[in-house]
Short mmCIF file of C-alpha atoms in Angstrom, two decimals:
data_model
loop_
_atom_site.label_atom_id
_atom_site.label_comp_id
_atom_site.label_asym_id
_atom_site.label_seq_id
_atom_site.Cartn_x
_atom_site.Cartn_y
_atom_site.Cartn_z
CA MET I 499 9.14 14.19 -22.10
CA GLN I 500 12.86 14.98 -20.96
CA ARG I 501 15.97 15.01 -23.89
CA ILE I 502 18.79 12.52 -22.63
CA GLU I 503 21.85 12.78 -24.46
CA GLY I 504 22.55 9.49 -26.03
CA ALA I 505 18.92 8.15 -25.50
CA GLY I 506 16.81 10.63 -27.23
CA LEU I 507 13.19 12.12 -26.13
CA ILE I 508 11.88 9.64 -23.13
CA ALA I 509 9.28 10.28 -20.65
CA THR I 510 10.12 11.37 -17.24
CA SER I 511 8.99 8.34 -15.62
CA PHE I 512 11.80 6.46 -17.64
CA ARG I 513 14.65 8.54 -16.61
CA SER I 514 17.36 7.41 -14.12
CA LEU I 515 16.33 8.25 -10.33
CA PRO I 516 19.22 10.90 -9.14
CA ALA I 517 21.79 9.19 -6.80
CA PHE I 518 21.67 9.44 -2.77
CA GLY I 519 23.36 8.66 0.04
CA LEU I 520 21.45 5.60 1.94
CA THR I 521 21.16 4.55 5.69
CA ARG I 522 19.49 1.40 6.62
CA ALA I 523 18.64 1.49 9.90
CA THR I 524 17.82 -1.37 12.39
CA THR I 525 16.72 0.34 15.28
CA LEU I 526 14.16 3.48 16.03
CA ALA I 527 17.08 5.70 17.43
CA GLN I 528 19.31 4.81 14.59
CA ALA I 529 16.68 6.31 12.16
CA VAL I 530 15.62 8.95 13.96
CA GLU I 531 19.89 10.05 14.47
CA ALA I 532 19.82 9.78 10.84
CA LEU I 533 17.09 11.79 10.00
CA ALA I 534 18.52 14.53 12.28
CA ARG I 535 21.78 14.37 10.61
CA TYR I 536 20.41 14.66 6.95
CA SER I 537 18.10 17.42 6.53
CA ASN I 538 16.98 16.52 3.12
CA ALA I 539 16.36 12.66 3.85
CA CYS I 540 13.74 10.77 2.85
CA VAL I 541 12.33 7.57 4.42
CA LEU I 542 11.87 4.53 2.91
CA ASN I 543 9.32 1.67 4.16
CA GLY I 544 6.69 0.04 2.23
CA GLY I 545 8.15 2.23 -0.80
CA THR I 546 5.01 1.92 -2.69
CA ASP I 547 4.63 6.18 -2.77
CA LEU I 548 8.32 6.64 -2.32
CA ALA I 549 9.66 5.29 -5.88
CA ALA I 550 6.67 7.38 -7.64
CA LYS I 551 7.47 10.73 -5.94
CA PHE I 552 10.74 10.00 -7.27
CA ASN I 553 9.46 9.93 -10.78
CA GLU I 554 7.70 13.27 -10.15
CA GLY I 555 10.80 14.84 -9.60
CA TYR I 556 11.51 14.31 -5.97
CA SER I 557 14.99 14.21 -4.70
CA PRO I 558 16.38 13.54 -1.82
CA ALA I 559 19.91 13.69 -1.09
CA HIS I 560 19.84 10.94 1.72
CA MET I 561 17.53 7.86 2.19
CA VAL I 562 16.94 6.64 5.56
CA CYS I 563 15.57 2.74 5.26
CA ILE I 564 13.45 1.87 8.15
CA ASN I 565 11.69 -1.53 6.52
CA ALA I 566 14.51 -3.77 8.60
CA ILE I 567 12.92 -2.32 12.00
CA THR I 568 10.93 -5.16 13.72
CA SER I 569 9.68 -2.99 16.69
CA MET I 570 7.19 -0.98 14.13
CA LYS I 571 5.64 -4.00 12.75
CA SER I 572 3.81 -4.90 15.67
CA VAL I 573 0.36 -4.92 16.80
CA ALA I 574 -0.95 -4.90 20.34
CA LEU I 575 -3.24 -3.62 23.08
CA ARG I 576 -1.34 -1.22 25.50
CA ASP I 577 -2.85 1.03 28.31
CA GLY I 578 -6.66 0.83 26.67
CA ALA I 579 -5.32 1.35 23.21
CA LEU I 580 -4.63 -0.64 20.07
CA VAL I 581 -1.52 0.14 19.33
CA ILE I 582 -0.56 -0.35 15.59
CA GLY I 583 3.52 0.08 14.18
CA ALA I 584 3.62 2.35 11.64
CA GLY I 585 5.70 -0.29 9.95
CA VAL I 586 2.62 -2.74 9.79
CA THR I 587 1.75 -3.17 5.78
CA HIS I 588 -1.94 -2.98 5.32
CA TYR I 589 -2.17 -6.66 4.58
CA ASP I 590 -1.05 -7.88 7.62
CA GLY I 591 -2.93 -5.23 9.49
CA ALA I 592 -6.10 -6.02 8.39
CA ARG I 593 -5.73 -9.43 8.61
CA HIS I 594 -4.38 -9.35 12.43
CA ASP I 595 -6.49 -11.34 14.80
CA LEU I 596 -6.03 -8.74 17.23
CA VAL I 597 -7.69 -5.72 14.54
CA ARG I 598 -10.07 -8.04 13.91
CA SER I 599 -11.42 -9.18 16.88
CA VAL I 600 -11.08 -5.71 18.88
CA LEU I 601 -12.18 -3.17 15.81
CA PRO I 602 -13.70 -5.61 12.67
CA GLY I 603 -15.03 -2.60 11.26
CA PHE I 604 -11.62 -0.82 10.80
CA ALA I 605 -10.24 -4.05 9.77
CA GLN I 606 -13.07 -4.66 6.87
CA ALA I 607 -12.03 -0.83 5.73
CA TRP I 608 -8.19 -1.34 6.04
CA ALA I 609 -8.66 -4.81 4.06
CA ARG I 610 -9.97 -2.29 1.14
CA LEU I 611 -7.50 -0.22 0.73
CA ALA I 612 -5.59 -0.48 -2.64
CA ASN I 613 -4.88 -3.70 -4.49
CA VAL I 614 -3.37 -7.11 -3.20
CA ARG I 615 -0.11 -6.36 -4.19
CA VAL I 616 0.09 -3.07 -2.72
CA ARG I 617 -1.31 -3.78 0.37
CA MET I 618 1.55 -6.39 1.16
CA SER I 619 4.53 -3.79 0.74
CA ALA I 620 2.62 -0.47 1.55
CA THR I 621 2.63 0.54 5.43
CA ILE I 622 0.04 2.39 7.53
CA GLY I 623 2.65 4.86 8.50
CA GLY I 624 3.82 5.51 4.87
CA ASN I 625 -0.12 5.88 4.21
CA VAL I 626 -0.60 8.56 6.70
CA THR I 627 2.67 10.51 6.84
CA ALA I 628 2.27 10.65 2.70
CA ARG I 629 -0.18 13.32 3.24
CA ARG I 630 -2.00 12.78 -0.12
CA THR I 631 -5.53 13.31 0.04
CA ARG I 632 -6.53 10.16 -1.84
CA TYR I 633 -4.84 7.75 0.69
CA GLU I 634 -7.54 6.88 3.12
CA ALA I 635 -5.88 5.40 6.00
CA ALA I 636 -5.81 8.80 7.69
CA ILE I 637 -9.84 9.37 7.22
CA LEU I 638 -10.16 5.79 9.07
CA LEU I 639 -7.78 6.81 11.72
CA SER I 640 -9.15 10.39 12.32
CA ALA I 641 -12.80 9.00 12.98
CA LEU I 642 -11.57 6.69 15.71
CA GLY I 643 -9.47 8.99 17.47
CA ALA I 644 -6.16 7.80 16.57
CA GLN I 645 -3.16 9.46 18.26
CA LEU I 646 0.19 9.28 15.90
CA GLN I 647 3.66 8.86 18.29
CA PHE I 648 6.86 10.23 16.77
CA ALA I 649 10.41 9.74 18.00
CA ALA I 650 12.27 12.66 17.78
CA PRO I 651 15.85 14.17 18.63
CA GLN I 652 14.36 16.23 21.23
CA GLY I 653 12.01 13.55 22.23
CA GLU I 654 8.44 12.04 21.70
CA VAL I 655 5.97 13.74 19.79
CA SER I 656 1.97 13.16 20.10
CA MET I 657 -0.31 14.52 17.75
CA ALA I 658 -3.90 13.44 17.02
CA CYS I 659 -4.04 11.93 13.25
CA GLU I 660 -6.48 14.85 11.83
CA ASN I 661 -3.48 17.33 12.99
CA ILE I 662 -1.09 15.59 10.30
CA TRP I 663 -2.19 17.72 7.70
CA SER I 664 -1.11 21.05 8.91
CA ALA I 665 1.39 19.65 11.51
CA THR I 666 4.96 21.15 11.32
CA LEU I 667 7.22 18.29 12.54
CA PRO I 668 10.60 18.40 14.59
CA GLN I 669 13.56 17.63 12.04
CA GLY I 670 14.23 14.04 12.27
CA ALA I 671 11.00 12.91 13.58
CA LEU I 672 9.67 9.54 12.77
CA LEU I 673 6.30 8.12 12.85
CA TYR I 674 6.70 4.87 14.73
CA GLU I 675 3.17 3.84 16.28
CA ILE I 676 -0.52 4.64 16.08
CA ARG I 677 -2.64 4.46 18.99
CA ILE I 678 -6.39 3.70 19.08
CA PRO I 679 -7.94 4.62 22.17
CA LEU I 680 -10.56 1.67 22.77
CA ARG I 681 -13.91 3.15 24.17
CA ASP I 682 -16.48 1.24 25.21
CA GLY I 683 -18.52 -0.23 22.08
CA LEU I 684 -16.16 1.66 19.58
CA ALA I 685 -17.05 0.70 15.75
CA LEU I 686 -16.59 2.07 12.57
CA ASP I 687 -18.48 2.14 9.44
CA TYR I 688 -16.42 3.31 6.41
CA GLU I 689 -18.56 3.64 2.86
CA ARG I 690 -16.19 4.07 -0.10
CA SER I 691 -19.02 2.87 -2.72
CA MET I 692 -18.52 6.58 -4.29
CA ARG I 693 -14.54 6.72 -4.33
CA PRO I 694 -13.20 8.71 -5.90
CA VAL I 695 -15.64 11.11 -5.45
CA MET I 696 -15.69 11.10 -1.87
CA THR I 697 -15.57 8.57 1.03
CA GLN I 698 -17.02 8.61 4.58
CA ALA I 699 -16.01 7.03 8.27
CA LEU I 700 -18.19 6.88 11.39
CA ALA I 701 -17.02 5.86 14.61
CA LEU I 702 -19.25 5.65 17.44
CA ASP I 703 -18.69 4.57 21.17
CA ALA I 704 -21.79 2.74 23.14
CA ALA I 705 -22.82 6.12 24.69
CA GLY I 706 -23.30 7.35 20.85
CA GLN I 707 -20.34 9.80 20.86
CA GLY I 708 -17.85 9.52 17.96
CA ARG I 709 -16.92 11.25 14.50
CA LEU I 710 -17.86 11.34 11.10
CA VAL I 711 -14.94 11.86 8.72
CA THR I 712 -15.79 12.95 4.99
CA ALA I 713 -12.96 12.90 2.52
CA THR I 714 -12.66 13.95 -1.09
CA GLU I 715 -10.13 13.44 -3.51
CA PHE I 716 -8.23 16.46 -3.66
CA THR I 717 -9.47 17.91 -0.48
CA ARG I 718 -8.52 17.40 3.28
CA PRO I 719 -10.49 15.27 5.21
CA ARG I 720 -13.40 16.91 7.44
CA VAL I 721 -13.72 15.80 10.92
CA LEU I 722 -16.95 16.32 12.97
CA ASP I 723 -17.62 15.45 16.52
CA VAL I 724 -21.23 13.82 16.68
CA GLN I 725 -23.35 12.42 19.10
CA ALA I 726 -25.46 9.98 17.85
CA ALA I 727 -27.31 8.36 21.23
CA GLY I 728 -30.93 8.81 20.12
CA GLY I 729 -30.85 8.46 16.08
CA PRO I 730 -28.61 9.36 13.40
CA PRO I 731 -25.80 12.08 14.02
CA VAL I 732 -26.85 15.28 12.63
CA TYR I 733 -24.80 16.30 9.56
CA THR I 734 -23.44 19.64 8.97
CA PRO I 735 -23.05 20.78 5.63
CA TYR I 736 -19.07 22.29 5.02
CA ALA I 737 -17.50 24.08 1.96
CA ALA I 738 -14.79 21.35 0.62
CA GLY I 739 -14.25 23.42 -2.30
CA ASP I 740 -13.64 19.92 -4.22
CA PRO I 741 -13.65 20.42 -8.17
CA VAL I 742 -14.84 16.92 -9.01
CA ALA I 743 -17.95 16.34 -6.50
CA GLY I 744 -19.03 20.03 -5.69
CA ASP I 745 -20.06 21.12 -2.51
CA ARG I 746 -24.01 20.48 -2.96
CA TYR I 747 -23.56 17.35 -3.97
CA LEU I 748 -21.15 16.15 -1.79
CA ASN I 749 -22.84 17.32 1.17
CA HIS I 750 -26.41 15.52 0.20
CA VAL I 751 -24.51 11.97 -0.75
CA ALA I 752 -22.63 12.77 2.84
CA GLN I 753 -25.71 13.05 5.02
CA VAL I 754 -27.34 10.52 3.13
CA PHE I 755 -24.39 8.12 3.76
CA SER I 756 -24.36 9.31 7.51
CA VAL I 757 -27.87 7.92 8.00
CA ARG I 758 -27.38 4.50 6.41
CA GLN I 759 -23.84 4.42 8.10
CA PHE I 760 -25.29 5.05 11.74
CA GLU I 761 -28.11 2.43 10.70
CA ARG I 762 -25.53 -0.37 9.79
CA LEU I 763 -23.64 0.26 13.27
CA GLN I 764 -26.95 -0.08 15.14
CA LYS I 765 -27.19 -3.55 13.31
CA SER I 766 -23.57 -4.58 13.79
CA MET R 406 27.30 7.66 -5.35
CA SER R 407 25.93 4.94 -2.69
CA SER R 408 26.70 1.35 -3.21
CA VAL R 409 25.75 -1.31 -1.15
CA ALA R 410 26.93 -5.22 -0.84
CA ILE R 411 24.03 -7.20 -0.95
CA THR R 412 23.35 -10.87 -0.53
CA PHE R 413 20.07 -12.78 -2.33
CA LYS R 414 18.79 -15.53 -3.97
CA LEU R 415 17.64 -14.99 -7.20
CA ASN R 416 15.34 -17.84 -8.47
CA GLY R 417 16.91 -20.33 -6.28
CA GLN R 418 20.48 -19.29 -7.11
CA THR R 419 22.55 -17.63 -4.25
CA CYS R 420 24.14 -14.19 -5.50
CA ASN R 421 26.41 -11.42 -4.14
CA ALA R 422 26.48 -8.18 -5.65
CA SER R 423 27.48 -4.32 -5.08
CA VAL R 424 24.65 -2.41 -6.20
CA PRO R 425 24.19 1.73 -6.39
CA ALA R 426 21.57 2.89 -3.90
CA HIS R 427 19.16 4.47 -6.21
CA ILE R 428 18.83 1.68 -8.65
CA THR R 429 15.34 0.34 -9.21
CA LEU R 430 15.10 -3.41 -9.22
CA ILE R 431 13.59 -3.65 -12.89
CA ASP R 432 16.30 -1.59 -13.85
CA TYR R 433 18.94 -4.22 -11.75
CA LEU R 434 17.21 -7.00 -13.44
CA ARG R 435 16.74 -6.02 -16.78
CA ASP R 436 19.87 -3.92 -17.82
CA ASP R 437 22.36 -5.97 -15.29
CA LEU R 438 21.32 -9.13 -14.89
CA ASP R 439 19.54 -9.28 -18.51
CA LEU R 440 16.25 -10.95 -16.93
CA LYS R 441 13.31 -9.44 -19.52
CA GLY R 442 10.61 -11.00 -18.07
CA ALA R 443 9.45 -8.57 -15.78
CA ARG R 444 8.31 -5.35 -17.91
CA ILE R 445 8.48 -1.63 -17.84
CA GLY R 446 4.96 -0.33 -17.67
CA CYS R 447 3.88 2.32 -15.97
CA SER R 448 7.00 2.91 -13.90
CA ARG R 449 4.51 4.13 -11.04
CA GLY R 450 3.36 0.70 -9.53
CA VAL R 451 0.10 0.82 -11.19
CA CYS R 452 0.24 -1.63 -14.15
CA GLY R 453 2.04 -4.55 -12.49
CA ALA R 454 3.97 -5.45 -15.66
CA CYS R 455 7.22 -5.73 -13.38
CA THR R 456 5.79 -7.76 -11.08
CA VAL R 457 8.45 -10.48 -9.16
CA LEU R 458 7.79 -12.31 -6.30
CA ILE R 459 10.36 -11.30 -3.35
CA ASP R 460 9.87 -13.62 -0.07
CA GLY R 461 6.88 -14.98 -1.73
CA LYS R 462 5.53 -11.64 -2.02
CA PRO R 463 4.23 -10.10 -5.40
CA VAL R 464 5.96 -6.41 -5.57
CA ALA R 465 6.44 -3.84 -8.35
CA ALA R 466 9.84 -4.16 -9.20
CA CYS R 467 9.73 -0.50 -10.54
CA LEU R 468 9.00 0.35 -6.62
CA THR R 469 11.63 -1.27 -5.36
CA PHE R 470 15.26 -0.70 -4.84
CA ALA R 471 18.01 -3.20 -6.10
CA PHE R 472 19.34 -3.07 -2.30
CA GLN R 473 16.16 -4.34 -0.90
CA LEU R 474 16.82 -7.43 -1.88
CA ASP R 475 19.21 -7.98 0.35
CA GLY R 476 18.84 -10.85 2.62
CA LYS R 477 15.95 -11.79 0.35
CA SER R 478 14.62 -14.34 -1.98
CA VAL R 479 13.52 -12.95 -5.67
CA GLU R 480 11.66 -15.11 -7.78
CA THR R 481 11.20 -13.91 -11.70
CA ILE R 482 9.42 -15.38 -14.23
CA GLU R 483 12.57 -17.19 -16.00
CA GLY R 484 12.53 -19.23 -12.67
CA LEU R 485 9.37 -20.86 -13.06
CA ALA R 486 9.80 -22.96 -15.90
CA GLY R 487 12.26 -26.18 -14.86
CA ASN R 488 14.12 -28.72 -17.28
CA GLY R 489 12.43 -27.01 -20.42
CA GLU R 490 8.94 -27.74 -18.91
CA LEU R 491 6.05 -25.32 -18.19
CA ASP R 492 5.42 -24.34 -14.43
CA ALA R 493 1.36 -25.28 -13.92
CA ILE R 494 0.16 -21.80 -14.12
CA GLN R 495 1.95 -21.30 -17.19
CA GLN R 496 0.54 -24.20 -18.77
CA ALA R 497 -2.60 -23.36 -17.62
CA PHE R 498 -2.36 -19.45 -19.35
CA ALA R 499 -1.28 -21.48 -22.49
CA SER R 500 -4.29 -23.67 -22.31
CA HIS R 501 -6.74 -20.74 -21.75
CA SER R 502 -4.84 -18.56 -24.50
CA ALA R 503 -4.75 -16.12 -21.45
CA PHE R 504 -2.38 -13.63 -23.13
CA GLN R 505 -2.70 -11.30 -26.45
CA CYS R 506 0.08 -9.32 -26.88
CA GLY R 507 1.67 -10.98 -23.64
CA TYR R 508 2.83 -7.75 -21.83
CA CYS R 509 1.65 -8.43 -18.77
CA THR R 510 1.37 -12.04 -18.89
CA SER R 511 4.79 -12.38 -16.53
CA GLY R 512 3.05 -10.08 -13.86
CA MET R 513 -0.30 -12.15 -13.82
CA ILE R 514 1.20 -15.64 -13.57
CA LEU R 515 3.70 -14.50 -10.64
CA LEU R 516 0.65 -12.58 -8.94
CA ALA R 517 -1.33 -16.02 -9.42
CA LYS R 518 1.71 -17.79 -8.03
CA ALA R 519 1.78 -15.75 -4.96
CA MET R 520 -2.04 -15.73 -4.54
CA ILE R 521 -1.75 -19.67 -4.79
CA ALA R 522 0.49 -19.84 -2.08
CA HIS R 523 -1.44 -17.32 0.53
CA GLU R 524 -4.76 -18.08 -0.16
CA HIS R 525 -6.89 -21.38 1.09
CA LYS R 526 -9.17 -22.38 -1.57
CA PRO R 527 -9.23 -18.91 -3.62
CA ASP R 528 -12.88 -18.75 -5.07
CA ARG R 529 -13.76 -16.79 -8.33
CA GLU R 530 -13.93 -13.24 -6.27
CA THR R 531 -10.61 -13.84 -4.53
CA ILE R 532 -8.91 -14.23 -7.98
CA VAL R 533 -10.57 -11.42 -9.41
CA ASP R 534 -9.66 -9.50 -6.15
CA TRP R 535 -5.89 -10.16 -6.53
CA ILE R 536 -5.77 -9.89 -10.24
CA SER R 537 -7.08 -6.31 -9.94
CA SER R 538 -3.80 -5.75 -8.89
CA ASN R 539 -2.48 -5.80 -12.23
CA ILE R 540 -3.55 -4.34 -15.68
CA CYS R 541 -3.89 -5.97 -18.99
CA ARG R 542 -4.41 -3.83 -21.39
CA CYS R 543 -5.77 -6.06 -24.03
CA ALA R 544 -8.83 -6.63 -21.51
CA GLY R 545 -8.14 -10.40 -21.70
CA TYR R 546 -9.36 -10.67 -18.03
CA PRO R 547 -11.70 -13.69 -19.02
CA GLN R 548 -9.17 -15.91 -20.09
CA ILE R 549 -6.73 -15.07 -17.58
CA VAL R 550 -9.46 -15.65 -14.54
CA ALA R 551 -10.28 -19.04 -16.32
CA ALA R 552 -6.76 -19.65 -16.80
CA ILE R 553 -6.07 -19.14 -12.82
CA GLU R 554 -9.27 -21.02 -12.28
CA ASP R 555 -7.98 -23.88 -13.52
CA ALA R 556 -4.15 -23.48 -12.09
CA VAL R 557 -5.79 -23.59 -8.59
CA GLN R 558 -7.69 -26.41 -9.09
CA GLN R 559 -4.77 -28.57 -9.78
CA ALA R 560 -2.78 -27.13 -7.32
CA GLN R 561 -5.97 -28.33 -4.67
CA SER R 562 -5.65 -32.04 -6.19
CA VAL R 563 -2.02 -32.06 -5.68
CA LYS R 564 -2.58 -30.78 -2.12
CA ALA R 565 -5.22 -33.58 -2.04
#
């Protein structure tokens, strides 16, 4: 609760938001330039996360609105990769013909994030860069070996999706697209029936090479490189330290799921 | 304080305004435009009581800044009834008593309107999926789903 003069006691979620400067970028270059100029700037795209952060006390001096940058809203095949603009919403991306034809398991998993109202506004780029462990796009993309492409004043920055949790990005860096390298037979299965306790993504290619990503609500996803040519991937327990799941239970469920997920991928 | 000149359509009427950048859409609608149909619930985009349609898509007005209306068309619950007659979805809600306290109702009705526009022949599962975006604290979901099924049937018969 907070006391506001003239209004008495009100919940913090009902307080007025702090004022900030605004840049409405229409090109990637404009956005990067503005982010470099204002060191304490936030980025507004879908907005489903940002206003909630304001209500948690976040108070940037400047906002760069990027949702008019049309180049960040496309999906394409390029150089053997599925390239998804960071501004693609969950709703549009999961229904995109290219995504559904090239990686149907990913399209199905993507379509289950959040609810319809959120899916229509929230973007895949915002989901990843929010760096919230309960958000799921980074789990799926890490399993698929996705690369994140940032535009920055000093030039391009590329990183593996799983590094988003620990990376320090250059001032002004803006995620503009996500590249999923399409190896032969690459397919994904996502198990989220135990959410929010845990979720798990398994991606395998035709040679049985792939990744198993185990995630919980409160801890960073664990990415495990796996080989599953002759049978289910060998699951290696880890110390997640999650206060809800508990390591013993989490690892047991994750191991059981990994077998089921392997079997589902074999059938598909 | 940064102010932004915006032009938008509000329930079909073109509007020009200057809004502070940090004002949320829900505050702008309720405090500046005196449109109280969109309700303030959680202020975190979870409950959906503040749902309005922007270019036909349901959005949480508590998570949207007023300046984002620029160049867009916004529809609130006040824009549904024309010439004193209820919209078909509103009428279906009334016929099925699909509200108790009524706090979620405007958001639910606008969500249903968006669903009917976006989905081809939505079945019960699709309706439940869409409606799960918003929360009815009175748990009147059976009546809400029944009302929307009714509205969907009416919309289908109009299309046919």
